[in-house]
Amino acid sequence: MKDPVTIITGVSYERKNIDKWFNVYNKRTCPATMQPLHSFDITPNHTLKRLILAWRETLEAAPSSSSSSSSSLAHPSIKHDEMVSLFSTLDSSPFKVSSLKKIRTIVESGDDMRSDFIRSGGVEAVVRMLVSQTIVDNSDLVSFHACEEALGLLHVLPLLKEDKAFQLLSKREPMKSIATVLQRGSADARFHAIIIFRKISKAGFDWNPLLEDQGMDLFKSLLELVYDEICSKASSYALEVLFEILASSKKSRLKAIEAGAVCVLIELLPDSNRSKCEKMLLVMKLLCECPEGRTVLLDHGLGIAVVSKKLLQVSDAATKLGVKILHLVSNFQPTERVLEELLMYGAVKKLVTLLHMEGQSSTKKKVLHMLKLHGNSWRRHQCFPCELKDYLA
């Protein structure tokens, strides 16, 4: 910290970071305790600031070792020796964060050192520390910071299914630790956590054990990242992980729906770019395969409107997904209100346009099925195309 301030819960933070928490992320809780706040006043912590300044003065007075350390890092064998010696400090030393930072610097120096880190047992040492620090007391800020730093190191590793790193990280306890950081960590730590989850999901992973442990908390943390407007990569990766989880387990979809996934997607769809729009529609299609998902979509009020708007506007993939969603809704819940909204928000008009596409496709078949199924209801309205009556007959 450089400018420590204290909030109403008595916990001190760096001023710019707590300002960002309140005013950029619009949080209304204490980051450390997650306690709801009724006041957002911040008070300068002069005592802590004096201690920080005194500590910095002692550092500046100490002899510098940067020249010797930089020269020692120049040779791979010295890098290896230093890295291996740092592994032992992760189990016993109270300075785990500084050790992890030094190891990360070495690992990021090149592919050879990354491979050497894995060969020398680095993954085992870091994962062991990650799990132990989470189990000991995940409310201890120092231990939690060590967990965050561990993910900063592990996220740079390749995680292929046959790799040792994947086999160690994909076990139940390490995955629980990563999920905890995803829920409570800093912005950088949560980004590192979602990168690891994304790599693991791409390699093939059974999410059911983690879902049994985390339940809705996992989905809530993923949806919070989906909502992240500052880091678009984190939002995009969270959508990919969400899709992998929902695609692998139908039971998980009910938990995601209960966590508010459908509502979040409806609210974000209108302003999404092409890539995120396609991912959101893909996730929404999976959720709408459940009756509960379709019910939430229809109860929202803007569900049909936002999906209808994306037809023929974003990409072929988005249009196909949009048709699948509307086909599910109109096929299983063809109430009068649903059919009127499809007509009112322009979905029927776009379906007619899709009907004139050349060739046959599964999308065109779904369109034709919808028009034949509900054509009689839509014919009563003036805006229904007259030339379709003979076609549908």
Coordinates of C-alpha atoms in Angstrom, one line a residue:
M1 CA 0.0 0.0 0.0
K2 CA 1.0 3.6 -0.6
D3 CA -2.2 5.4 0.5
P4 CA -4.0 3.2 3.0
V5 CA -7.6 4.0 4.0
T6 CA -10.1 2.3 6.4
I7 CA -13.7 1.6 5.6
I8 CA -16.6 1.2 8.1
T9 CA -15.8 -2.5 8.8
G10 CA -12.4 -1.5 10.2
V11 CA -10.4 -3.1 7.3
S12 CA -7.8 -1.1 5.5
Y13 CA -7.2 -1.0 1.8
E14 CA -5.2 0.9 -0.8
R15 CA -7.3 4.0 -1.7
K16 CA -7.4 3.6 -5.5
N17 CA -8.3 -0.1 -5.2
I18 CA -11.3 0.4 -2.8
D19 CA -12.4 3.3 -4.9
K20 CA -12.4 1.0 -7.9
W21 CA -14.3 -1.6 -5.9
F22 CA -17.1 0.8 -5.0
N23 CA -17.3 3.1 -8.0
V24 CA -16.2 1.0 -11.0
Y25 CA -17.4 -2.5 -10.0
N26 CA -20.4 -1.0 -8.1
K27 CA -19.8 -3.3 -5.1
R28 CA -21.7 -2.7 -1.9
T29 CA -19.7 -5.1 0.4
C30 CA -16.4 -5.2 2.2
P31 CA -14.0 -7.1 -0.1
A32 CA -12.4 -9.0 2.9
T33 CA -15.5 -9.9 4.9
M34 CA -18.2 -9.6 2.2
Q35 CA -20.3 -7.8 4.8
P36 CA -23.0 -5.5 3.3
L37 CA -22.1 -1.8 3.9
H38 CA -24.5 1.0 4.8
S39 CA -21.8 3.6 4.5
F40 CA -19.1 4.0 1.9
D41 CA -17.0 6.6 3.8
I42 CA -13.2 6.1 3.7
T43 CA -10.9 7.3 6.4
P44 CA -7.1 7.8 5.9
N45 CA -5.1 5.3 8.1
H46 CA -2.2 7.6 9.2
T47 CA -0.7 5.0 11.6
L48 CA -0.4 2.4 8.9
K49 CA 1.0 5.0 6.4
R50 CA 3.7 5.9 8.9
L51 CA 4.6 2.3 9.3
I52 CA 4.8 1.8 5.5
L53 CA 7.0 4.8 5.1
A54 CA 9.3 3.6 7.9
W55 CA 9.5 0.2 6.3
R56 CA 10.3 1.6 2.9
E57 CA 13.1 3.8 4.4
T58 CA 14.7 0.6 5.9
L59 CA 14.6 -1.0 2.4
E60 CA 16.2 1.9 0.7
A61 CA 19.0 1.9 3.4
A62 CA 19.7 -1.8 2.9
P63 CA 22.5 -2.8 0.4
S64 CA 21.1 -3.5 -3.0
S65 CA 21.4 -7.1 -4.3
S66 CA 19.8 -6.5 -7.7
S67 CA 23.1 -6.6 -9.6
S68 CA 24.1 -10.0 -8.2
S69 CA 20.6 -11.5 -8.6
S70 CA 20.3 -10.3 -12.2
S71 CA 23.6 -11.8 -13.1
S72 CA 22.7 -15.0 -11.4
L73 CA 19.6 -15.3 -13.5
A74 CA 21.6 -15.2 -16.6
H75 CA 22.7 -18.8 -16.5
P76 CA 20.1 -21.6 -16.8
S77 CA 21.8 -23.9 -14.2
I78 CA 21.8 -21.1 -11.6
K79 CA 18.1 -20.4 -12.5
H80 CA 17.4 -24.0 -11.9
D81 CA 19.1 -24.1 -8.6
E82 CA 17.4 -21.0 -7.3
M83 CA 14.0 -22.2 -8.5
V84 CA 14.4 -25.6 -6.8
S85 CA 15.5 -24.0 -3.6
L86 CA 12.4 -21.7 -3.6
F87 CA 10.2 -24.8 -3.8
S88 CA 11.1 -25.8 -0.3
T89 CA 10.2 -22.3 1.1
L90 CA 6.6 -22.8 -0.1
D91 CA 6.0 -25.4 2.6
S92 CA 7.6 -23.6 5.5
S93 CA 8.5 -20.0 4.9
P94 CA 6.0 -17.2 5.8
F95 CA 7.2 -15.3 2.7
K96 CA 5.4 -17.5 0.2
V97 CA 4.2 -14.6 -2.0
S98 CA 7.7 -13.3 -2.6
S99 CA 8.9 -16.9 -3.4
L100 CA 6.1 -17.4 -5.8
K101 CA 6.8 -14.2 -7.6
K102 CA 10.5 -15.1 -8.0
I103 CA 9.5 -18.5 -9.3
R104 CA 7.1 -17.0 -11.8
T105 CA 9.8 -14.6 -13.1
I106 CA 12.0 -17.6 -13.7
V107 CA 9.3 -19.6 -15.4
E108 CA 8.2 -16.8 -17.6
S109 CA 11.8 -16.3 -18.8
G110 CA 11.4 -19.0 -21.5
D111 CA 9.9 -22.3 -22.6
D112 CA 13.0 -24.2 -21.4
M113 CA 12.5 -22.9 -17.8
R114 CA 8.8 -23.6 -18.0
S115 CA 9.6 -27.2 -18.9
D116 CA 12.3 -27.4 -16.2
F117 CA 9.8 -26.1 -13.6
I118 CA 7.4 -29.0 -14.4
R119 CA 10.2 -31.6 -14.5
S120 CA 11.6 -30.5 -11.2
G121 CA 8.4 -30.9 -9.3
G122 CA 7.3 -27.3 -9.3
V123 CA 3.7 -28.0 -10.1
E124 CA 3.5 -30.4 -7.2
A125 CA 5.0 -27.9 -4.8
V126 CA 2.8 -25.0 -5.9
V127 CA -0.4 -27.1 -5.9
R128 CA 0.4 -28.5 -2.5
M129 CA 0.8 -25.0 -1.2
L130 CA -2.4 -23.8 -2.9
V131 CA -4.5 -26.5 -1.3
S132 CA -2.9 -26.2 2.1
Q133 CA -3.3 -22.4 2.3
T134 CA -7.0 -22.6 1.3
I135 CA -7.7 -25.4 3.8
V136 CA -5.9 -23.8 6.7
D137 CA -7.9 -20.6 6.6
N138 CA -9.3 -19.0 3.5
S139 CA -10.3 -15.9 5.5
D140 CA -6.6 -15.1 6.3
L141 CA -5.6 -12.4 3.8
V142 CA -1.9 -13.4 3.7
S143 CA -2.8 -17.0 2.9
F144 CA -5.3 -16.0 0.4
H145 CA -2.8 -13.6 -1.3
A146 CA -0.4 -16.6 -1.6
C147 CA -3.2 -18.6 -3.3
E148 CA -3.8 -15.7 -5.7
E149 CA -0.1 -15.6 -6.5
A150 CA 0.0 -19.4 -7.1
L151 CA -2.7 -19.0 -9.8
G152 CA -0.6 -16.2 -11.3
L153 CA 2.1 -18.8 -11.7
L154 CA 0.0 -21.8 -12.8
H155 CA -2.0 -20.0 -15.4
V156 CA 1.1 -19.6 -17.7
L157 CA 1.5 -23.4 -17.9
P158 CA 0.1 -25.5 -20.8
L159 CA -2.7 -27.8 -19.5
L160 CA -3.1 -30.6 -21.9
K161 CA -4.9 -33.8 -20.7
E162 CA -1.7 -35.9 -20.8
D163 CA 0.4 -33.3 -18.9
K164 CA 1.3 -33.7 -15.3
A165 CA 0.1 -30.1 -14.6
F166 CA -3.4 -31.0 -15.8
Q167 CA -3.5 -34.2 -13.8
L168 CA -2.5 -32.4 -10.6
L169 CA -4.7 -29.3 -11.0
S170 CA -7.8 -31.2 -12.1
K171 CA -8.1 -33.1 -8.8
R172 CA -11.0 -32.2 -6.5
E173 CA -9.1 -30.1 -3.8
P174 CA -7.1 -27.9 -6.2
M175 CA -10.2 -27.2 -8.3
K176 CA -12.0 -26.2 -5.1
S177 CA -9.1 -23.8 -4.3
I178 CA -9.3 -22.3 -7.7
A179 CA -13.1 -21.9 -7.4
T180 CA -12.6 -20.1 -4.1
V181 CA -10.2 -17.6 -5.7
L182 CA -12.6 -17.1 -8.6
Q183 CA -15.3 -16.1 -6.1
R184 CA -13.3 -13.9 -3.7
G185 CA -10.1 -13.0 -5.5
S186 CA -8.8 -9.7 -7.0
A187 CA -9.5 -8.9 -10.6
D188 CA -6.2 -10.3 -11.8
A189 CA -6.5 -13.4 -9.6
R190 CA -10.0 -14.1 -11.0
F191 CA -8.7 -13.7 -14.5
H192 CA -5.9 -16.2 -13.8
A193 CA -8.5 -18.6 -12.3
I194 CA -10.8 -18.4 -15.3
I195 CA -7.8 -19.0 -17.7
I196 CA -7.0 -22.2 -15.8
F197 CA -10.6 -23.3 -15.8
R198 CA -10.8 -22.6 -19.5
K199 CA -7.7 -24.6 -20.3
I200 CA -8.9 -27.5 -18.1
S201 CA -12.4 -27.5 -19.7
K202 CA -10.9 -27.6 -23.2
A203 CA -8.8 -30.6 -22.3
G204 CA -11.9 -32.4 -21.1
F205 CA -12.9 -32.4 -17.4
D206 CA -15.7 -33.8 -15.3
W207 CA -17.3 -30.8 -13.6
N208 CA -19.8 -32.8 -11.5
P209 CA -17.5 -33.2 -8.4
L210 CA -16.8 -29.5 -8.3
L211 CA -20.5 -28.7 -8.8
E212 CA -21.4 -30.9 -5.8
D213 CA -18.9 -28.9 -3.7
Q214 CA -19.6 -25.4 -5.0
G215 CA -23.2 -25.6 -6.2
M216 CA -24.6 -22.2 -7.2
D217 CA -21.6 -20.3 -5.9
L218 CA -19.6 -21.4 -8.9
F219 CA -22.2 -20.2 -11.4
K220 CA -22.6 -16.9 -9.5
S221 CA -18.9 -16.2 -9.8
L222 CA -18.9 -17.2 -13.5
L223 CA -21.9 -14.9 -14.2
E224 CA -20.2 -12.1 -12.3
L225 CA -17.3 -12.4 -14.7
V226 CA -19.6 -12.6 -17.7
Y227 CA -20.9 -9.2 -16.5
D228 CA -17.3 -7.8 -16.4
E229 CA -17.3 -4.8 -18.7
I230 CA -13.6 -3.9 -18.0
C231 CA -11.9 -7.2 -19.0
S232 CA -13.7 -8.5 -22.1
K233 CA -11.4 -11.5 -22.2
A234 CA -12.4 -12.6 -18.8
S235 CA -16.1 -12.2 -19.8
S236 CA -15.6 -14.2 -23.0
Y237 CA -13.6 -17.0 -21.2
A238 CA -16.3 -17.2 -18.5
L239 CA -18.9 -17.8 -21.2
E240 CA -16.8 -20.6 -22.7
V241 CA -16.4 -22.3 -19.3
L242 CA -20.1 -21.9 -18.7
F243 CA -20.9 -23.6 -22.0
E244 CA -18.5 -26.5 -21.3
I245 CA -20.1 -27.1 -17.9
L246 CA -23.7 -26.9 -19.1
A247 CA -22.9 -29.1 -22.2
S248 CA -21.4 -31.8 -20.0
S249 CA -24.2 -32.1 -17.4
K250 CA -28.0 -31.4 -17.8
K251 CA -28.3 -31.3 -14.0
S252 CA -26.0 -28.3 -13.9
R253 CA -28.4 -26.3 -16.1
L254 CA -31.0 -26.1 -13.3
K255 CA -28.4 -24.6 -11.0
A256 CA -27.3 -22.1 -13.6
I257 CA -30.9 -21.1 -14.2
E258 CA -31.4 -20.7 -10.4
A259 CA -28.3 -18.6 -10.2
G260 CA -29.8 -16.2 -12.8
A261 CA -28.0 -17.1 -15.9
V262 CA -30.9 -16.6 -18.3
C263 CA -31.6 -13.1 -17.0
V264 CA -27.9 -12.1 -17.2
L265 CA -27.7 -13.2 -20.8
I266 CA -30.9 -11.4 -21.8
E267 CA -29.6 -8.2 -20.2
L268 CA -26.1 -8.4 -21.9
L269 CA -27.2 -9.6 -25.4
P270 CA -28.3 -6.2 -26.8
D271 CA -24.9 -4.6 -26.5
S272 CA -22.7 -7.7 -27.2
N273 CA -20.3 -7.9 -30.1
R274 CA -20.4 -10.8 -32.6
S275 CA -18.2 -13.2 -30.7
K276 CA -19.8 -12.7 -27.3
C277 CA -23.3 -12.7 -28.9
E278 CA -22.7 -16.2 -30.4
K279 CA -21.4 -17.5 -27.1
M280 CA -24.3 -16.1 -25.2
L281 CA -26.9 -17.6 -27.6
L282 CA -25.1 -20.9 -27.4
V283 CA -25.4 -20.9 -23.6
M284 CA -29.0 -19.7 -23.8
K285 CA -29.9 -22.5 -26.2
L286 CA -28.7 -25.1 -23.7
L287 CA -30.6 -23.4 -20.9
C288 CA -33.8 -23.2 -23.0
E289 CA -33.7 -27.0 -23.5
C290 CA -35.0 -27.1 -19.9
P291 CA -38.6 -26.1 -19.2
E292 CA -37.3 -23.9 -16.3
G293 CA -35.0 -22.0 -18.7
R294 CA -37.8 -21.4 -21.2
T295 CA -40.1 -20.1 -18.4
V296 CA -37.5 -17.6 -17.2
L297 CA -36.9 -16.4 -20.7
L298 CA -40.6 -15.8 -21.2
D299 CA -41.2 -14.3 -17.8
H300 CA -38.4 -11.7 -18.3
G301 CA -40.4 -9.7 -20.7
L302 CA -37.5 -8.9 -23.1
G303 CA -36.5 -12.5 -23.7
I304 CA -38.2 -12.9 -27.0
A305 CA -37.4 -9.4 -28.0
V306 CA -33.6 -9.6 -27.6
V307 CA -33.4 -13.0 -29.3
S308 CA -35.6 -11.8 -32.2
K309 CA -33.5 -8.8 -32.7
K310 CA -30.3 -10.8 -33.3
L311 CA -31.8 -12.8 -36.1
L312 CA -30.2 -11.8 -39.5
Q313 CA -28.2 -9.1 -37.8
V314 CA -25.1 -10.6 -36.3
S315 CA -24.0 -13.7 -38.2
D316 CA -25.2 -17.0 -39.7
A317 CA -24.3 -18.8 -36.5
A318 CA -26.2 -16.3 -34.3
T319 CA -29.2 -16.6 -36.6
K320 CA -29.2 -20.4 -36.4
L321 CA -28.9 -20.3 -32.6
G322 CA -31.7 -17.7 -32.4
V323 CA -34.0 -19.9 -34.5
K324 CA -33.3 -22.9 -32.3
I325 CA -34.2 -20.9 -29.2
L326 CA -37.4 -19.5 -30.6
H327 CA -38.3 -23.0 -32.0
L328 CA -37.9 -24.5 -28.5
V329 CA -40.0 -21.8 -26.9
S330 CA -42.8 -21.8 -29.5
N331 CA -42.9 -25.6 -29.7
F332 CA -43.1 -26.3 -26.0
Q333 CA -44.9 -23.2 -24.7
P334 CA -47.0 -21.8 -27.5
T335 CA -49.2 -19.5 -25.4
E336 CA -51.1 -16.6 -27.0
R337 CA -48.8 -14.1 -25.4
V338 CA -45.7 -15.9 -26.8
L339 CA -47.1 -16.0 -30.3
E340 CA -48.1 -12.3 -30.2
E341 CA -44.6 -11.3 -29.0
L342 CA -43.0 -13.3 -31.8
L343 CA -45.1 -11.3 -34.2
M344 CA -44.8 -8.0 -32.4
Y345 CA -41.0 -8.0 -32.1
G346 CA -40.4 -8.9 -35.8
A347 CA -39.4 -12.6 -35.3
V348 CA -42.1 -13.8 -37.7
K349 CA -41.1 -11.4 -40.4
K350 CA -37.5 -12.6 -40.1
L351 CA -38.6 -16.2 -40.2
V352 CA -40.4 -15.5 -43.5
T353 CA -37.2 -14.0 -44.8
L354 CA -35.3 -17.1 -43.8
L355 CA -37.8 -19.2 -45.6
H356 CA -36.7 -17.7 -48.9
M357 CA -33.2 -18.9 -48.5
E358 CA -32.0 -21.3 -51.2
G359 CA -31.4 -24.9 -50.4
Q360 CA -32.4 -27.0 -47.4
S361 CA -31.0 -26.8 -43.9
S362 CA -32.0 -27.7 -40.4
T363 CA -32.6 -24.0 -39.7
K364 CA -35.0 -23.7 -42.6
K365 CA -36.9 -26.9 -41.5
K366 CA -37.3 -25.4 -38.0
V367 CA -38.6 -22.1 -39.6
L368 CA -41.1 -24.0 -41.8
H369 CA -42.2 -26.1 -38.8
M370 CA -42.9 -23.0 -36.7
L371 CA -44.8 -21.3 -39.5
K372 CA -47.0 -24.4 -40.2
L373 CA -47.6 -24.9 -36.5
H374 CA -48.6 -21.3 -35.6
G375 CA -49.6 -19.9 -39.0
N376 CA -53.3 -20.0 -38.2
S377 CA -52.7 -17.9 -35.1
W378 CA -50.6 -15.4 -37.0
R379 CA -52.9 -15.2 -40.1
R380 CA -55.4 -13.2 -38.0
H381 CA -52.9 -10.3 -37.8
Q382 CA -52.7 -7.7 -40.6
C383 CA -48.9 -7.9 -40.7
F384 CA -48.8 -11.6 -41.6
P385 CA -47.6 -12.0 -45.3
C386 CA -50.6 -13.0 -47.5
E387 CA -48.4 -14.8 -50.0
L388 CA -47.5 -17.4 -47.4
K389 CA -51.0 -18.8 -47.1
D390 CA -50.8 -20.8 -50.3
Y391 CA -47.2 -21.8 -49.5
L392 CA -48.1 -23.1 -46.1
A393 CA -51.1 -25.0 -47.3

